[in-house]
């Protein structure tokens, strides 16, 4: 597994992401700059980390979504290559057109930073093989604009084609109500592209890989990716 | 030549910031407010004086970057 992490001006989770990838794959990912035009030869996975690319100016992820490197990321995704976007990375994937919909301001207008349970919707993808289908995991969230919105036809298509990756839930695995931190449609925390080779999600699995910080439920995502290529 | 682009959320799209402002206006005693929607204004200055060329460029700018057409509408005044 050869991974590359794209760093934008304002990214701040690239170190956590690199640590998680190194731990799972046994090799350090390449760190790419947003102004680069190419991915390193043989890249299997491109990761867009969390943070506040370009200061969240204009809209979250909007300017990063049009950065030079994104043409190479789009080409990689079109070839079936794996792409993971977490938090601001998810916003960038939506803004760049790699995933449908948009991340709006949290419905309660608050920045939420807390531990959060998620339900793993399916475990037959490159990202989730090491989880069980329907498993409840605990990771963390830290975002002000994680309220996933799309038009009704898009939501229907995502649901109908099994493209919802993770949903917010409570510790018992119950979806909806108070366990939805941001007002996201259908409690969506993450979605796949049509080919299920692109995943965007708001929560931070890369921060839950070490018992020292309160849990290791994020590890399986990176271990799944390590075994995928 | 000066141009102004106004980007607003499409009707029906939840606008929590507009809602918060609406609540604040009401609590300040500003009467008669039915609803508030928040948008963005871009003032763009063009070097030349060709209005139709500027408008075409701004259309491209809106489609490519200034507006997210999934949720936003835009209006161009040159």
mmCIF file of C-alpha atoms in Angstrom:
data_model
loop_
_atom_site.group_PDB
_atom_site.id
_atom_site.type_symbol
_atom_site.label_atom_id
_atom_site.label_comp_id
_atom_site.label_asym_id
_atom_site.label_seq_id
_atom_site.Cartn_x
_atom_site.Cartn_y
_atom_site.Cartn_z
ATOM 1 C CA UNK A 1 0.000 0.000 0.000
ATOM 2 C CA UNK A 2 1.512 3.250 -1.165
ATOM 3 C CA UNK A 3 -0.289 6.236 0.321
ATOM 4 C CA UNK A 4 0.033 9.961 -0.296
ATOM 5 C CA UNK A 5 -1.337 12.728 1.925
ATOM 6 C CA UNK A 6 -2.118 16.078 0.294
ATOM 7 C CA UNK A 7 -1.284 19.089 2.451
ATOM 8 C CA UNK A 8 -3.103 22.362 1.761
ATOM 9 C CA UNK A 9 -2.354 25.709 3.367
ATOM 10 C CA UNK A 10 -4.338 25.366 6.603
ATOM 11 C CA UNK A 11 -4.430 21.552 6.810
ATOM 12 C CA UNK A 12 -3.715 20.483 10.386
ATOM 13 C CA UNK A 13 -4.446 16.769 10.688
ATOM 14 C CA UNK A 14 -1.860 15.568 8.180
ATOM 15 C CA UNK A 15 0.487 14.445 10.961
ATOM 16 C CA UNK A 16 -2.184 12.304 12.618
ATOM 17 C CA UNK A 17 -3.119 10.895 9.236
ATOM 18 C CA UNK A 18 0.485 10.046 8.384
ATOM 19 C CA UNK A 19 0.909 8.329 11.763
ATOM 20 C CA UNK A 20 -2.219 6.217 11.270
ATOM 21 C CA UNK A 21 -1.157 5.223 7.749
ATOM 22 C CA UNK A 22 2.392 4.409 8.841
ATOM 23 C CA UNK A 23 1.125 2.267 11.701
ATOM 24 C CA UNK A 24 -1.267 0.328 9.481
ATOM 25 C CA UNK A 25 0.781 -0.023 6.312
ATOM 26 C CA UNK A 26 4.323 -0.193 7.711
ATOM 27 C CA UNK A 27 5.528 2.612 5.463
ATOM 28 C CA UNK A 28 5.347 6.351 5.640
ATOM 29 C CA UNK A 29 3.034 8.071 3.187
ATOM 30 C CA UNK A 30 4.337 10.678 0.751
ATOM 31 C CA UNK A 31 3.381 14.193 1.743
ATOM 32 C CA UNK A 32 2.219 16.199 -1.291
ATOM 33 C CA UNK A 33 1.761 19.949 -1.565
ATOM 34 C CA UNK A 34 -1.448 21.404 -2.996
ATOM 35 C CA UNK A 35 0.470 23.074 -5.828
ATOM 36 C CA UNK A 36 1.972 19.774 -7.024
ATOM 37 C CA UNK A 37 0.624 18.478 -10.311
ATOM 38 C CA UNK A 38 1.315 14.771 -10.041
ATOM 39 C CA UNK A 39 0.977 11.904 -7.606
ATOM 40 C CA UNK A 40 4.063 9.762 -6.953
ATOM 41 C CA UNK A 41 4.173 6.790 -9.352
ATOM 42 C CA UNK A 42 2.338 3.771 -7.986
ATOM 43 C CA UNK A 43 0.184 5.668 -5.493
ATOM 44 C CA UNK A 44 -2.662 3.407 -4.297
ATOM 45 C CA UNK A 45 -4.363 5.782 -1.874
ATOM 46 C CA UNK A 46 -4.641 9.568 -1.764
ATOM 47 C CA UNK A 47 -5.734 11.126 1.529
ATOM 48 C CA UNK A 48 -7.105 14.639 2.011
ATOM 49 C CA UNK A 49 -6.651 15.394 5.721
ATOM 50 C CA UNK A 50 -8.667 17.547 8.063
ATOM 51 C CA UNK A 51 -8.022 21.175 8.891
ATOM 52 C CA UNK A 52 -9.058 24.515 7.493
ATOM 53 C CA UNK A 53 -7.669 24.648 3.974
ATOM 54 C CA UNK A 54 -7.258 28.244 2.815
ATOM 55 C CA UNK A 55 -8.786 29.349 6.114
ATOM 56 C CA UNK A 56 -12.191 28.032 5.007
ATOM 57 C CA UNK A 57 -12.447 31.215 2.929
ATOM 58 C CA UNK A 58 -15.336 31.406 0.452
ATOM 59 C CA UNK A 59 -16.765 28.009 1.501
ATOM 60 C CA UNK A 60 -15.148 25.116 3.345
ATOM 61 C CA UNK A 61 -13.022 23.185 0.868
ATOM 62 C CA UNK A 62 -13.985 25.394 -2.079
ATOM 63 C CA UNK A 63 -10.553 26.753 -2.927
ATOM 64 C CA UNK A 64 -8.764 23.482 -2.124
ATOM 65 C CA UNK A 65 -11.235 21.679 -4.383
ATOM 66 C CA UNK A 66 -9.815 23.660 -7.306
ATOM 67 C CA UNK A 67 -6.123 23.379 -6.325
ATOM 68 C CA UNK A 68 -3.614 22.129 -8.907
ATOM 69 C CA UNK A 69 -3.167 18.714 -7.283
ATOM 70 C CA UNK A 70 -6.904 17.974 -7.492
ATOM 71 C CA UNK A 71 -6.748 17.255 -11.238
ATOM 72 C CA UNK A 72 -4.342 14.421 -10.444
ATOM 73 C CA UNK A 73 -6.597 13.251 -7.593
ATOM 74 C CA UNK A 74 -9.618 13.265 -9.919
ATOM 75 C CA UNK A 75 -7.692 11.263 -12.534
ATOM 76 C CA UNK A 76 -6.583 8.794 -9.837
ATOM 77 C CA UNK A 77 -10.196 8.362 -8.668
ATOM 78 C CA UNK A 78 -11.413 7.935 -12.253
ATOM 79 C CA UNK A 79 -8.899 5.084 -12.682
ATOM 80 C CA UNK A 80 -10.455 3.404 -9.633
ATOM 81 C CA UNK A 81 -7.713 4.533 -7.254
ATOM 82 C CA UNK A 82 -8.573 4.917 -3.570
ATOM 83 C CA UNK A 83 -9.247 8.370 -2.138
ATOM 84 C CA UNK A 84 -10.047 9.162 1.508
ATOM 85 C CA UNK A 85 -11.161 12.602 2.690
ATOM 86 C CA UNK A 86 -11.674 13.275 6.386
ATOM 87 C CA UNK A 87 -13.474 16.348 7.757
ATOM 88 C CA UNK A 88 -12.121 19.247 5.672
ATOM 89 C CA UNK A 89 -11.025 16.507 3.247
ATOM 90 C CA UNK A 90 -14.687 15.441 2.928
ATOM 91 C CA UNK A 91 -15.648 19.056 2.265
ATOM 92 C CA UNK A 92 -12.941 19.232 -0.407
ATOM 93 C CA UNK A 93 -14.221 16.028 -2.048
ATOM 94 C CA UNK A 94 -17.733 17.505 -2.257
ATOM 95 C CA UNK A 95 -16.496 20.858 -3.556
ATOM 96 C CA UNK A 96 -14.264 19.190 -6.144
ATOM 97 C CA UNK A 97 -17.149 17.131 -7.518
ATOM 98 C CA UNK A 98 -15.664 13.785 -6.471
ATOM 99 C CA UNK A 99 -18.602 13.251 -4.123
ATOM 100 C CA UNK A 100 -22.126 14.687 -4.396
ATOM 101 C CA UNK A 101 -23.756 17.100 -1.980
ATOM 102 C CA UNK A 102 -22.355 19.706 0.342
ATOM 103 C CA UNK A 103 -21.411 20.172 4.008
ATOM 104 C CA UNK A 104 -23.441 23.002 5.514
ATOM 105 C CA UNK A 105 -22.996 24.866 8.800
ATOM 106 C CA UNK A 106 -24.039 22.639 11.723
ATOM 107 C CA UNK A 107 -27.763 23.054 12.266
ATOM 108 C CA UNK A 108 -27.261 24.183 15.873
ATOM 109 C CA UNK A 109 -24.578 26.671 14.707
ATOM 110 C CA UNK A 110 -22.060 25.253 17.186
ATOM 111 C CA UNK A 111 -18.635 23.843 16.537
ATOM 112 C CA UNK A 112 -18.856 20.307 17.915
ATOM 113 C CA UNK A 113 -15.787 18.593 19.372
ATOM 114 C CA UNK A 114 -16.523 15.350 21.160
ATOM 115 C CA UNK A 115 -16.474 11.573 21.009
ATOM 116 C CA UNK A 116 -19.134 10.209 18.670
ATOM 117 C CA UNK A 117 -20.536 6.789 17.866
ATOM 118 C CA UNK A 118 -20.955 5.704 14.271
ATOM 119 C CA UNK A 119 -22.620 2.784 12.602
ATOM 120 C CA UNK A 120 -20.630 1.021 9.888
ATOM 121 C CA UNK A 121 -23.189 0.580 7.106
ATOM 122 C CA UNK A 122 -21.293 -2.012 5.087
ATOM 123 C CA UNK A 123 -18.015 -3.900 5.348
ATOM 124 C CA UNK A 124 -17.457 -4.970 1.762
ATOM 125 C CA UNK A 125 -15.431 -1.929 0.743
ATOM 126 C CA UNK A 126 -11.709 -1.231 0.708
ATOM 127 C CA UNK A 127 -12.210 1.078 3.674
ATOM 128 C CA UNK A 128 -14.250 -1.094 6.024
ATOM 129 C CA UNK A 129 -13.292 -4.753 5.528
ATOM 130 C CA UNK A 130 -11.856 -5.019 9.021
ATOM 131 C CA UNK A 131 -15.132 -3.880 10.606
ATOM 132 C CA UNK A 132 -18.313 -5.901 10.973
ATOM 133 C CA UNK A 133 -21.426 -4.846 9.046
ATOM 134 C CA UNK A 134 -23.631 -2.791 11.359
ATOM 135 C CA UNK A 135 -20.860 -2.449 13.947
ATOM 136 C CA UNK A 136 -20.966 0.559 16.256
ATOM 137 C CA UNK A 137 -17.626 2.276 16.635
ATOM 138 C CA UNK A 138 -16.492 5.284 18.632
ATOM 139 C CA UNK A 139 -14.299 7.955 17.092
ATOM 140 C CA UNK A 140 -14.176 11.723 17.508
ATOM 141 C CA UNK A 141 -15.660 14.635 15.654
ATOM 142 C CA UNK A 142 -14.454 18.236 15.495
ATOM 143 C CA UNK A 143 -16.222 20.410 12.969
ATOM 144 C CA UNK A 144 -18.405 23.452 12.496
ATOM 145 C CA UNK A 145 -19.686 22.549 9.037
ATOM 146 C CA UNK A 146 -20.557 18.876 8.946
ATOM 147 C CA UNK A 147 -24.229 19.076 8.138
ATOM 148 C CA UNK A 148 -24.490 16.913 5.023
ATOM 149 C CA UNK A 149 -27.076 18.159 2.550
ATOM 150 C CA UNK A 150 -27.986 17.077 -0.948
ATOM 151 C CA UNK A 151 -31.133 17.272 -3.040
ATOM 152 C CA UNK A 152 -33.776 14.605 -2.534
ATOM 153 C CA UNK A 153 -32.849 12.726 -5.707
ATOM 154 C CA UNK A 154 -29.200 12.493 -4.602
ATOM 155 C CA UNK A 155 -30.138 11.301 -1.107
ATOM 156 C CA UNK A 156 -32.454 8.707 -2.620
ATOM 157 C CA UNK A 157 -29.688 7.521 -4.930
ATOM 158 C CA UNK A 158 -27.108 7.337 -2.119
ATOM 159 C CA UNK A 159 -29.508 5.298 -0.006
ATOM 160 C CA UNK A 160 -30.721 3.126 -2.870
ATOM 161 C CA UNK A 161 -27.239 2.264 -4.089
ATOM 162 C CA UNK A 162 -25.761 1.669 -0.645
ATOM 163 C CA UNK A 163 -23.396 4.613 -0.824
ATOM 164 C CA UNK A 164 -23.863 5.734 2.776
ATOM 165 C CA UNK A 165 -20.690 4.622 4.566
ATOM 166 C CA UNK A 166 -21.261 5.679 8.182
ATOM 167 C CA UNK A 167 -24.185 7.101 10.158
ATOM 168 C CA UNK A 168 -24.174 8.925 13.482
ATOM 169 C CA UNK A 169 -25.680 6.843 16.265
ATOM 170 C CA UNK A 170 -25.618 6.506 20.041
ATOM 171 C CA UNK A 171 -23.602 3.984 22.064
ATOM 172 C CA UNK A 172 -26.368 1.422 21.629
ATOM 173 C CA UNK A 173 -26.249 1.840 17.862
ATOM 174 C CA UNK A 174 -29.557 3.699 17.669
ATOM 175 C CA UNK A 175 -29.617 6.142 14.784
ATOM 176 C CA UNK A 176 -31.241 9.559 14.862
ATOM 177 C CA UNK A 177 -32.338 12.168 17.365
ATOM 178 C CA UNK A 178 -29.775 13.456 19.836
ATOM 179 C CA UNK A 179 -26.998 11.331 18.406
ATOM 180 C CA UNK A 180 -26.933 13.436 15.233
ATOM 181 C CA UNK A 181 -24.414 16.184 16.071
ATOM 182 C CA UNK A 182 -24.952 18.528 13.140
ATOM 183 C CA UNK A 183 -28.339 18.039 11.500
ATOM 184 C CA UNK A 184 -26.930 15.923 8.673
ATOM 185 C CA UNK A 185 -29.551 14.444 6.309
ATOM 186 C CA UNK A 186 -30.427 10.844 7.197
ATOM 187 C CA UNK A 187 -27.745 11.004 9.943
ATOM 188 C CA UNK A 188 -25.080 10.651 7.263
ATOM 189 C CA UNK A 189 -21.507 10.864 8.584
ATOM 190 C CA UNK A 190 -19.768 9.594 5.453
ATOM 191 C CA UNK A 191 -20.470 8.574 1.867
ATOM 192 C CA UNK A 192 -18.846 6.620 -0.957
ATOM 193 C CA UNK A 193 -18.517 7.465 -4.620
ATOM 194 C CA UNK A 194 -20.353 5.294 -7.144
ATOM 195 C CA UNK A 195 -17.375 2.955 -7.441
ATOM 196 C CA UNK A 196 -16.910 2.907 -3.634
ATOM 197 C CA UNK A 197 -13.263 3.834 -4.163
ATOM 198 C CA UNK A 198 -13.726 7.364 -2.780
ATOM 199 C CA UNK A 199 -14.806 7.836 0.842
ATOM 200 C CA UNK A 200 -15.546 11.142 2.547
ATOM 201 C CA UNK A 201 -16.426 11.338 6.223
ATOM 202 C CA UNK A 202 -16.623 14.052 8.871
ATOM 203 C CA UNK A 203 -15.365 12.053 11.916
ATOM 204 C CA UNK A 204 -11.643 11.513 12.523
ATOM 205 C CA UNK A 205 -10.715 7.808 12.601
ATOM 206 C CA UNK A 206 -7.018 8.813 12.407
ATOM 207 C CA UNK A 207 -7.264 10.205 15.935
ATOM 208 C CA UNK A 208 -8.485 6.930 17.461
ATOM 209 C CA UNK A 209 -5.589 4.573 16.773
ATOM 210 C CA UNK A 210 -3.892 4.603 20.166
ATOM 211 C CA UNK A 211 -5.289 3.589 23.577
ATOM 212 C CA UNK A 212 -3.461 6.599 25.019
ATOM 213 C CA UNK A 213 -6.028 8.936 23.475
ATOM 214 C CA UNK A 214 -9.071 6.944 24.478
ATOM 215 C CA UNK A 215 -9.670 4.280 21.873
ATOM 216 C CA UNK A 216 -8.563 2.386 18.817
ATOM 217 C CA UNK A 217 -11.792 2.083 16.827
ATOM 218 C CA UNK A 218 -10.268 4.065 13.958
ATOM 219 C CA UNK A 219 -7.488 1.544 13.366
ATOM 220 C CA UNK A 220 -9.583 -0.933 11.390
ATOM 221 C CA UNK A 221 -10.220 1.629 8.662
ATOM 222 C CA UNK A 222 -6.503 1.997 8.021
ATOM 223 C CA UNK A 223 -5.904 -1.733 8.379
ATOM 224 C CA UNK A 224 -8.661 -2.313 5.808
ATOM 225 C CA UNK A 225 -6.908 0.067 3.428
ATOM 226 C CA UNK A 226 -3.540 -1.573 4.083
ATOM 227 C CA UNK A 227 -4.954 -4.953 3.095
ATOM 228 C CA UNK A 228 -6.790 -3.532 0.067
ATOM 229 C CA UNK A 229 -3.714 -2.872 -2.044
ATOM 230 C CA UNK B 1 -15.075 48.712 -14.614
ATOM 231 C CA UNK B 2 -16.790 47.531 -11.483
ATOM 232 C CA UNK B 3 -18.997 44.496 -11.178
ATOM 233 C CA UNK B 4 -20.874 42.961 -8.305
ATOM 234 C CA UNK B 5 -21.739 39.308 -7.799
ATOM 235 C CA UNK B 6 -24.317 38.329 -5.192
ATOM 236 C CA UNK B 7 -24.444 34.702 -4.119
ATOM 237 C CA UNK B 8 -27.443 33.510 -2.123
ATOM 238 C CA UNK B 9 -28.674 30.162 -0.863
ATOM 239 C CA UNK B 10 -31.382 28.599 -2.987
ATOM 240 C CA UNK B 11 -34.809 28.765 -1.450
ATOM 241 C CA UNK B 12 -35.562 25.647 0.533
ATOM 242 C CA UNK B 13 -31.934 25.197 1.627
ATOM 243 C CA UNK B 14 -31.644 25.431 5.403
ATOM 244 C CA UNK B 15 -29.760 28.612 6.349
ATOM 245 C CA UNK B 16 -28.881 28.346 10.054
ATOM 246 C CA UNK B 17 -26.887 31.593 9.963
ATOM 247 C CA UNK B 18 -29.834 33.471 8.498
ATOM 248 C CA UNK B 19 -32.069 31.947 11.174
ATOM 249 C CA UNK B 20 -29.703 33.082 13.932
ATOM 250 C CA UNK B 21 -29.617 36.622 12.522
ATOM 251 C CA UNK B 22 -33.393 36.588 12.231
ATOM 252 C CA UNK B 23 -33.662 35.653 15.910
ATOM 253 C CA UNK B 24 -31.184 38.381 16.883
ATOM 254 C CA UNK B 25 -33.083 41.035 14.929
ATOM 255 C CA UNK B 26 -36.301 40.041 16.638
ATOM 256 C CA UNK B 27 -34.668 40.173 20.062
ATOM 257 C CA UNK B 28 -33.341 43.656 19.221
ATOM 258 C CA UNK B 29 -36.870 44.786 18.594
ATOM 259 C CA UNK B 30 -36.600 45.146 14.817
ATOM 260 C CA UNK B 31 -40.217 44.651 13.888
ATOM 261 C CA UNK B 32 -41.918 43.140 10.898
ATOM 262 C CA UNK B 33 -39.092 40.751 9.943
ATOM 263 C CA UNK B 34 -40.589 37.620 8.396
ATOM 264 C CA UNK B 35 -37.307 35.861 7.617
ATOM 265 C CA UNK B 36 -33.610 36.491 6.946
ATOM 266 C CA UNK B 37 -31.363 34.703 4.451
ATOM 267 C CA UNK B 38 -27.635 35.349 4.469
ATOM 268 C CA UNK B 39 -25.578 35.635 1.283
ATOM 269 C CA UNK B 40 -22.218 36.813 -0.035
ATOM 270 C CA UNK B 41 -21.217 39.841 -2.098
ATOM 271 C CA UNK B 42 -18.141 39.968 -4.352
ATOM 272 C CA UNK B 43 -17.023 43.306 -5.777
ATOM 273 C CA UNK B 44 -14.830 42.613 -8.778
ATOM 274 C CA UNK B 45 -12.952 45.253 -10.705
ATOM 275 C CA UNK B 46 -12.089 44.612 -14.351
ATOM 276 C CA UNK B 47 -9.166 46.315 -16.087
ATOM 277 C CA UNK B 48 -11.045 46.775 -19.379
ATOM 278 C CA UNK B 49 -14.413 48.338 -20.164
ATOM 279 C CA UNK B 50 -16.120 45.524 -22.093
ATOM 280 C CA UNK B 51 -19.232 44.801 -20.030
ATOM 281 C CA UNK B 52 -20.361 41.722 -21.913
ATOM 282 C CA UNK B 53 -16.892 40.150 -21.734
ATOM 283 C CA UNK B 54 -16.773 40.888 -18.008
ATOM 284 C CA UNK B 55 -20.191 39.352 -17.522
ATOM 285 C CA UNK B 56 -19.135 36.204 -19.375
ATOM 286 C CA UNK B 57 -15.993 35.939 -17.245
ATOM 287 C CA UNK B 58 -18.019 36.353 -14.063
ATOM 288 C CA UNK B 59 -20.433 33.676 -15.186
ATOM 289 C CA UNK B 60 -17.462 31.319 -15.508
ATOM 290 C CA UNK B 61 -16.166 32.498 -12.121
ATOM 291 C CA UNK B 62 -19.515 31.735 -10.492
ATOM 292 C CA UNK B 63 -19.863 28.311 -12.063
ATOM 293 C CA UNK B 64 -16.267 27.339 -11.260
ATOM 294 C CA UNK B 65 -15.723 28.846 -7.834
ATOM 295 C CA UNK B 66 -17.786 31.699 -6.427
ATOM 296 C CA UNK B 67 -21.028 29.747 -6.059
ATOM 297 C CA UNK B 68 -21.695 26.142 -5.146
ATOM 298 C CA UNK B 69 -24.571 25.638 -7.544
ATOM 299 C CA UNK B 70 -25.816 22.646 -5.559
ATOM 300 C CA UNK B 71 -27.097 25.039 -2.915
ATOM 301 C CA UNK B 72 -26.515 28.572 -4.158
ATOM 302 C CA UNK B 73 -27.836 30.972 -6.795
ATOM 303 C CA UNK B 74 -25.858 33.903 -8.133
ATOM 304 C CA UNK B 75 -26.647 37.247 -9.691
ATOM 305 C CA UNK B 76 -24.185 39.336 -11.718
ATOM 306 C CA UNK B 77 -24.392 43.115 -12.093
ATOM 307 C CA UNK B 78 -21.845 44.837 -14.324
#
